[in-house]
Coordinates of C-alpha atoms in Angstrom, one line a residue:
Chain A
G77 CA 89.6 116.9 82.2
E78 CA 89.9 116.7 85.9
N79 CA 91.2 119.8 87.8
V80 CA 92.3 119.5 91.5
E81 CA 92.9 122.6 93.6
Q82 CA 94.7 122.4 97.0
H83 CA 94.9 124.8 99.9
P84 CA 96.8 126.1 101.6
S85 CA 100.1 126.0 99.8
T86 CA 102.0 126.3 103.1
L87 CA 100.9 125.6 106.6
S88 CA 102.8 126.1 109.8
V89 CA 101.6 124.6 113.1
Q90 CA 102.9 124.0 116.5
E91 CA 103.8 120.5 117.6
G92 CA 100.7 118.8 119.0
D93 CA 98.3 121.0 117.1
S94 CA 96.1 119.7 114.3
A95 CA 96.6 120.4 110.6
V96 CA 93.9 120.4 107.9
I97 CA 94.6 120.5 104.1
K98 CA 91.7 120.9 101.7
C99 CA 91.2 119.9 98.1
T100 CA 88.4 120.5 95.5
Y101 CA 88.0 118.6 92.3
S102 CA 86.0 119.2 89.2
D103 CA 85.0 115.9 87.7
S104 CA 82.0 114.4 89.4
A105 CA 82.9 111.0 87.9
S106 CA 86.1 110.8 90.0
N107 CA 85.9 107.9 92.5
Y108 CA 89.3 107.6 94.1
F109 CA 91.1 110.2 96.2
P110 CA 94.6 109.4 97.5
W111 CA 96.9 111.6 99.7
Y112 CA 100.6 111.5 99.3
K113 CA 103.4 112.6 101.5
Q114 CA 106.7 113.7 100.0
E115 CA 109.8 114.1 102.1
L116 CA 112.8 116.1 100.9
G117 CA 114.7 114.4 98.1
K118 CA 112.2 111.5 97.9
G119 CA 109.3 110.4 95.8
P120 CA 105.7 110.8 97.1
Q121 CA 104.4 108.0 99.2
L122 CA 100.7 107.1 99.7
I123 CA 99.6 107.8 103.3
I124 CA 95.8 107.3 103.0
D125 CA 93.1 107.1 100.4
I126 CA 89.4 107.1 100.2
R127 CA 86.8 105.9 97.6
S128 CA 83.6 107.7 96.8
N129 CA 81.4 105.3 98.6
V130 CA 82.9 106.2 101.9
G131 CA 82.6 109.6 103.7
E132 CA 85.4 109.3 106.1
K133 CA 88.5 107.1 106.8
K134 CA 90.9 107.2 109.6
D135 CA 94.3 105.7 110.2
Q136 CA 95.8 106.5 113.6
R137 CA 96.5 110.3 113.6
I138 CA 95.5 110.7 110.0
A139 CA 91.9 111.0 108.6
V140 CA 90.4 111.9 105.3
T141 CA 86.9 113.2 104.7
L142 CA 85.0 113.3 101.4
N143 CA 82.0 115.4 100.4
K144 CA 81.0 114.2 96.9
T145 CA 78.1 116.6 96.6
A146 CA 80.4 119.6 97.2
K147 CA 83.3 117.9 95.4
H148 CA 85.8 118.4 98.1
F149 CA 88.0 116.3 100.4
S150 CA 90.3 117.0 103.3
L151 CA 93.2 115.6 105.1
H152 CA 93.3 115.9 108.9
I153 CA 96.4 115.3 110.9
T154 CA 96.0 115.3 114.7
E155 CA 98.7 115.7 117.4
T156 CA 101.3 116.8 114.8
Q157 CA 104.9 115.8 115.3
P158 CA 108.1 117.3 113.7
E159 CA 108.3 114.2 111.4
D160 CA 105.0 115.2 109.9
S161 CA 106.8 118.1 108.2
A162 CA 106.8 117.4 104.5
V163 CA 104.9 118.3 101.3
Y164 CA 101.4 116.7 101.0
F165 CA 99.6 116.2 97.7
C166 CA 96.0 115.3 97.1
A167 CA 94.8 113.6 93.9
A168 CA 91.7 112.5 92.2
D169 CA 91.3 109.8 89.5
N170 CA 89.8 110.4 86.1
N171 CA 86.5 108.9 85.0
A172 CA 88.3 105.9 83.5
G173 CA 90.2 105.4 86.7
N174 CA 93.6 104.9 85.1
M175 CA 95.1 108.3 85.8
L176 CA 95.5 110.6 88.7
T177 CA 95.4 114.4 88.7
F178 CA 97.3 116.0 91.6
G179 CA 96.8 119.2 93.5
G180 CA 99.6 121.8 93.7
G181 CA 100.8 120.5 97.1
T182 CA 101.0 121.8 100.7
R183 CA 104.2 122.4 102.5
L184 CA 103.5 121.5 106.2
M185 CA 106.0 122.7 108.8
V186 CA 105.6 121.4 112.4
K187 CA 107.5 123.6 114.9
P188 CA 108.8 121.8 118.0
Chain B
D3 CA 109.4 100.1 99.3
A4 CA 108.2 99.2 95.8
G5 CA 111.0 98.1 93.5
I6 CA 111.4 101.2 91.3
T7 CA 114.6 102.7 90.2
Q8 CA 115.3 105.7 88.1
S9 CA 118.5 106.6 86.2
P10 CA 120.2 108.8 86.1
R11 CA 119.3 110.5 89.4
H12 CA 120.8 113.8 88.3
K13 CA 121.6 115.2 84.9
V14 CA 122.8 118.5 83.5
T15 CA 122.6 119.0 79.8
E16 CA 122.5 121.7 77.2
T17 CA 119.6 123.1 75.2
G18 CA 119.1 121.1 72.0
T19 CA 120.6 117.8 73.1
P20 CA 118.6 114.6 73.4
V21 CA 118.0 113.1 76.8
T22 CA 116.7 109.7 77.9
L23 CA 115.5 108.9 81.4
R24 CA 115.0 105.3 82.5
C25 CA 112.5 103.8 84.9
H26 CA 112.9 100.2 86.0
Q27 CA 110.5 98.2 88.1
T28 CA 110.7 94.8 89.7
E29 CA 107.1 94.5 90.6
N30 CA 105.7 93.4 87.3
H31 CA 103.0 96.1 87.5
R32 CA 101.1 96.7 84.3
Y33 CA 100.8 100.5 84.5
M34 CA 103.8 102.9 84.4
Y35 CA 103.7 106.7 84.5
W36 CA 106.0 109.6 83.9
Y37 CA 105.4 112.9 85.8
R38 CA 107.2 116.1 86.1
Q39 CA 107.2 118.1 89.3
D40 CA 107.6 121.9 89.3
P41 CA 107.0 124.4 92.2
G42 CA 103.3 125.3 92.5
H43 CA 102.2 122.8 89.9
G44 CA 102.3 119.6 91.9
L45 CA 102.8 116.5 89.7
R46 CA 101.8 116.7 86.1
L47 CA 101.4 113.6 84.0
I48 CA 103.6 113.5 80.8
H49 CA 102.9 110.0 79.4
Y50 CA 101.7 106.7 80.7
S51 CA 101.8 103.1 79.6
Y52 CA 99.2 100.3 80.1
G53 CA 101.3 97.5 78.7
V54 CA 104.3 96.6 76.5
K55 CA 104.2 98.9 73.5
D56 CA 101.0 100.5 74.8
T57 CA 101.4 104.2 75.7
D58 CA 99.2 107.3 75.8
K59 CA 99.7 111.0 76.3
G60 CA 99.1 112.9 79.5
E61 CA 98.5 116.5 80.4
V62 CA 102.0 117.9 79.4
S63 CA 103.2 115.6 76.6
D64 CA 104.6 118.1 74.1
G65 CA 108.3 117.7 73.6
Y66 CA 108.4 114.2 75.2
S67 CA 108.2 110.7 73.8
V68 CA 108.2 107.4 75.6
S69 CA 108.8 103.7 74.9
R70 CA 108.1 100.5 76.7
S71 CA 109.6 97.4 75.1
K72 CA 109.6 95.3 78.3
T73 CA 107.2 95.2 81.2
E74 CA 110.0 96.4 83.6
D75 CA 111.3 99.4 81.7
F76 CA 109.7 102.7 80.7
L77 CA 111.9 105.2 78.9
L78 CA 111.2 109.0 78.7
T79 CA 113.0 110.8 75.9
L80 CA 113.4 114.6 75.4
E81 CA 114.3 114.7 71.7
S82 CA 115.7 118.2 71.9
A83 CA 115.9 119.5 75.5
T84 CA 114.8 123.0 76.3
S85 CA 115.2 125.1 79.5
S86 CA 111.5 124.8 80.2
Q87 CA 112.0 121.1 80.7
T88 CA 114.3 121.7 83.7
S89 CA 112.4 119.8 86.3
V90 CA 112.3 116.8 88.6
Y91 CA 110.9 113.8 86.9
F92 CA 109.2 110.9 88.7
C93 CA 108.2 107.5 87.5
A94 CA 105.3 105.7 89.1
I95 CA 103.9 102.2 88.8
S96 CA 100.4 100.8 89.4
E97 CA 98.6 97.5 89.3
W98 CA 95.3 99.2 88.6
T99 CA 92.7 96.4 88.2
G100 CA 90.1 98.4 86.2
T101 CA 87.0 100.4 86.7
G102 CA 86.2 100.5 90.4
G103 CA 89.7 99.6 91.5
R104 CA 92.1 101.7 93.5
N105 CA 94.8 103.3 91.3
E106 CA 97.4 103.2 94.0
Q107 CA 100.6 104.5 92.5
F108 CA 104.1 103.9 93.8
F109 CA 106.7 106.5 93.0
G110 CA 110.4 106.2 92.2
P111 CA 113.1 108.4 93.8
G112 CA 113.1 111.0 90.9
T113 CA 115.5 112.4 88.4
R114 CA 116.6 116.0 88.7
L115 CA 117.2 117.3 85.2
T116 CA 118.8 120.7 84.5
V117 CA 118.8 122.1 80.9
L118 CA 121.2 125.0 80.5

């Protein structure tokens, strides 16, 4: 089955700096790669996703890049703000597309 | 926010007792999922459902069973709870349209279960 690894497990940045979270996956048949943000005491919420026919996608301060050959994808957050502090999860779908496998999560702390 | 509720939100129980967690949706989505979240492991899939009475196992299904008798409700049962099942449980829903579609999943608020 699919295996998704995520790094780093914790990341501390100064407000205004950029943050990068990286994930690798094992199943070359995966086609859909979402990123979720989880705030304390809440369920994860989708913040951006990318499909395998696209190399990069951007939404305001958030961008995701995908390298299918190397089987890795990354989340980039620019101009970080304290409200970006949360746990972020990457995921990849299985070859049937009906399930997601999640990475272990990254706790991002943005210091004012 | 997607209309997903989970009950109870918190539960403390003893080893060996049965426990049922409920997920209720108002979105009429076809797919429903149960995950458990543990530190360092992210979210791991327990079971999922692709329609009424249609369910399948996920990565960590041992010790868990599920049922879906109505589109809106997906129940997770721990027949005899163990301390290793102490976790936060999340339900998710999706209107996945098939191969090539985006399996965007919407998560409920979670249930914190403690097994003593």
